[in-house]
PDB file of C-alpha atoms in Angstrom:
ATOM      1  CA  MET A1424      -7.177  69.783  48.628  1.00  0.00           C
ATOM      2  CA  THR A1425     -10.258  70.429  46.496  1.00  0.00           C
ATOM      3  CA  VAL A1426      -8.278  72.730  44.187  1.00  0.00           C
ATOM      4  CA  ILE A1427      -5.779  69.973  43.452  1.00  0.00           C
ATOM      5  CA  TRP A1428      -8.657  67.535  42.913  1.00  0.00           C
ATOM      6  CA  MET A1429     -10.335  69.913  40.402  1.00  0.00           C
ATOM      7  CA  ILE A1430      -7.060  70.418  38.498  1.00  0.00           C
ATOM      8  CA  LEU A1431      -6.469  66.660  38.278  1.00  0.00           C
ATOM      9  CA  LYS A1432     -10.077  66.050  37.258  1.00  0.00           C
ATOM     10  CA  THR A1433      -9.903  68.660  34.477  1.00  0.00           C
ATOM     11  CA  ALA A1434      -6.556  67.327  33.222  1.00  0.00           C
ATOM     12  CA  GLY A1435      -7.963  63.790  33.219  1.00  0.00           C
ATOM     13  CA  ILE A1436     -11.010  64.824  31.195  1.00  0.00           C
ATOM     14  CA  VAL A1437      -8.852  66.678  28.658  1.00  0.00           C
ATOM     15  CA  LEU A1438      -6.536  63.670  28.303  1.00  0.00           C
ATOM     16  CA  LEU A1439      -9.492  61.319  27.828  1.00  0.00           C
ATOM     17  CA  VAL A1440     -10.964  63.562  25.116  1.00  0.00           C
ATOM     18  CA  ILE A1441      -7.619  63.694  23.289  1.00  0.00           C
ATOM     19  CA  LEU A1442      -7.229  59.922  23.603  1.00  0.00           C
ATOM     20  CA  GLY A1443     -10.762  59.415  22.276  1.00  0.00           C
ATOM     21  CA  LEU A1444     -10.080  61.638  19.253  1.00  0.00           C
ATOM     22  CA  LEU A1445      -6.865  59.778  18.497  1.00  0.00           C
ATOM     23  CA  LEU A1446      -8.644  56.440  18.787  1.00  0.00           C
ATOM     24  CA  ALA A1447     -11.475  57.590  16.496  1.00  0.00           C
ATOM     25  CA  THR A1448      -8.944  58.789  13.917  1.00  0.00           C
ATOM     26  CA  LEU A1449      -7.033  55.526  14.082  1.00  0.00           C
ATOM     27  CA  LEU A1450     -10.220  53.487  13.664  1.00  0.00           C
ATOM     28  CA  ALA A1451     -11.288  55.626  10.697  1.00  0.00           C
ATOM     29  CA  VAL A1452      -7.937  55.091   8.982  1.00  0.00           C
ATOM     30  CA  LEU A1453      -8.016  51.361   9.599  1.00  0.00           C
ATOM     31  CA  PHE A1454     -11.653  50.486   8.902  1.00  0.00           C
ATOM     32  CA  VAL A1455     -13.017  52.974   6.350  1.00  0.00           C
ATOM     33  CA  PRO A1456     -12.591  51.433   2.900  1.00  0.00           C
ATOM     34  CA  VAL A1457     -10.851  53.093  -0.013  1.00  0.00           C
ATOM     35  CA  ARG A1458     -13.107  53.187  -3.079  1.00  0.00           C
ATOM     36  CA  TYR A1459     -11.745  53.173  -6.590  1.00  0.00           C
ATOM     37  CA  ARG A1460     -13.144  53.190 -10.109  1.00  0.00           C
ATOM     38  CA  ALA A1461     -11.441  53.074 -13.496  1.00  0.00           C
ATOM     39  CA  ASP A1462     -12.710  53.415 -17.051  1.00  0.00           C
ATOM     40  CA  GLY A1463     -10.884  53.274 -20.335  1.00  0.00           C
ATOM     41  CA  SER A1464     -11.296  52.811 -24.047  1.00  0.00           C
ATOM     42  CA  TRP A1465      -9.061  52.228 -27.019  1.00  0.00           C
ATOM     43  CA  ARG A1466     -10.726  53.294 -30.220  1.00  0.00           C
ATOM     44  CA  GLU A1467      -8.743  55.714 -32.321  1.00  0.00           C
ATOM     45  CA  GLU A1468      -6.880  57.017 -29.302  1.00  0.00           C
ATOM     46  CA  LEU A1469      -6.390  55.837 -25.764  1.00  0.00           C
ATOM     47  CA  THR A1470      -8.590  57.487 -23.139  1.00  0.00           C
ATOM     48  CA  ALA A1471      -8.651  56.465 -19.516  1.00  0.00           C
ATOM     49  CA  SER A1472      -9.850  57.820 -16.197  1.00  0.00           C
ATOM     50  CA  ALA A1473      -9.603  56.661 -12.624  1.00  0.00           C
ATOM     51  CA  ALA A1474     -10.950  57.932  -9.312  1.00  0.00           C
ATOM     52  CA  ILE A1475      -9.878  57.041  -5.785  1.00  0.00           C
ATOM     53  CA  THR A1476     -11.937  58.268  -2.821  1.00  0.00           C
ATOM     54  CA  TRP A1477     -11.787  57.771   0.923  1.00  0.00           C
ATOM     55  CA  LEU A1478     -14.072  58.626   3.822  1.00  0.00           C
ATOM     56  CA  LEU A1479     -17.200  59.739   1.915  1.00  0.00           C
ATOM     57  CA  HIS A1480     -15.193  61.729  -0.675  1.00  0.00           C
ATOM     58  CA  LEU A1481     -13.333  63.604   2.047  1.00  0.00           C
ATOM     59  CA  VAL A1482     -10.119  62.806   0.179  1.00  0.00           C
ATOM     60  CA  SER A1483     -10.287  62.177  -3.559  1.00  0.00           C
ATOM     61  CA  ILE A1484      -7.812  61.708  -6.378  1.00  0.00           C
ATOM     62  CA  ARG A1485      -8.857  61.801 -10.015  1.00  0.00           C
ATOM     63  CA  ILE A1486      -6.584  60.768 -12.862  1.00  0.00           C
ATOM     64  CA  ALA A1487      -7.470  61.223 -16.525  1.00  0.00           C
ATOM     65  CA  TYR A1488      -5.622  60.539 -19.768  1.00  0.00           C
ATOM     66  CA  GLU A1489      -6.717  62.113 -23.040  1.00  0.00           C
ATOM     67  CA  LYS A1490      -3.584  62.899 -25.047  1.00  0.00           C
ATOM     68  CA  GLU A1491      -2.003  64.035 -21.765  1.00  0.00           C
ATOM     69  CA  LEU A1492      -2.157  62.843 -18.192  1.00  0.00           C
ATOM     70  CA  SER A1493      -3.871  65.036 -15.608  1.00  0.00           C
ATOM     71  CA  VAL A1494      -4.042  64.427 -11.866  1.00  0.00           C
ATOM     72  CA  ARG A1495      -6.360  66.274  -9.461  1.00  0.00           C
ATOM     73  CA  VAL A1496      -6.213  65.922  -5.682  1.00  0.00           C
ATOM     74  CA  SER A1497      -8.895  67.420  -3.443  1.00  0.00           C
ATOM     75  CA  VAL A1498      -9.664  67.377   0.270  1.00  0.00           C
ATOM     76  CA  CYS A1499     -13.148  68.301   1.521  1.00  0.00           C
ATOM     77  CA  GLY A1500     -14.059  69.326  -2.035  1.00  0.00           C
ATOM     78  CA  ILE A1501     -11.271  71.904  -2.131  1.00  0.00           C
ATOM     79  CA  ARG A1502      -8.825  71.304  -4.949  1.00  0.00           C
ATOM     80  CA  ILE A1503      -5.314  71.100  -3.556  1.00  0.00           C
ATOM     81  CA  LYS A1504      -3.280  70.169  -6.564  1.00  0.00           C
ATOM     82  CA  THR A1505      -3.806  69.806 -10.288  1.00  0.00           C
ATOM     83  CA  CYS A1506      -0.990  68.533 -12.488  1.00  0.00           C
ATOM     84  CA  LEU A1507      -0.663  68.026 -16.200  1.00  0.00           C
ATOM     85  CA  LEU A1508       1.947  65.415 -17.067  1.00  0.00           C
ATOM     86  CA  TYR A1509       3.115  64.787 -20.604  1.00  0.00           C
TER      87      TYR A1509
END
């Protein structure tokens, strides 16, 4: 009987840990604000830049336009994708 009790106890603890991690992730997605900033100027040519970050720069997107549009996406400071759009 004690073996069954230990197996159920261990399974319950593992399920509670998984549920807690899912709840923490859900709360982070719902309540951590998305920060954004944009700058631009129109002198002789149009130049613009924008940055969107979430969760203390864990996920960031940077967009810049100087004669061509470039987009950079990074997660945890590691650049995932860089695109040049014409």
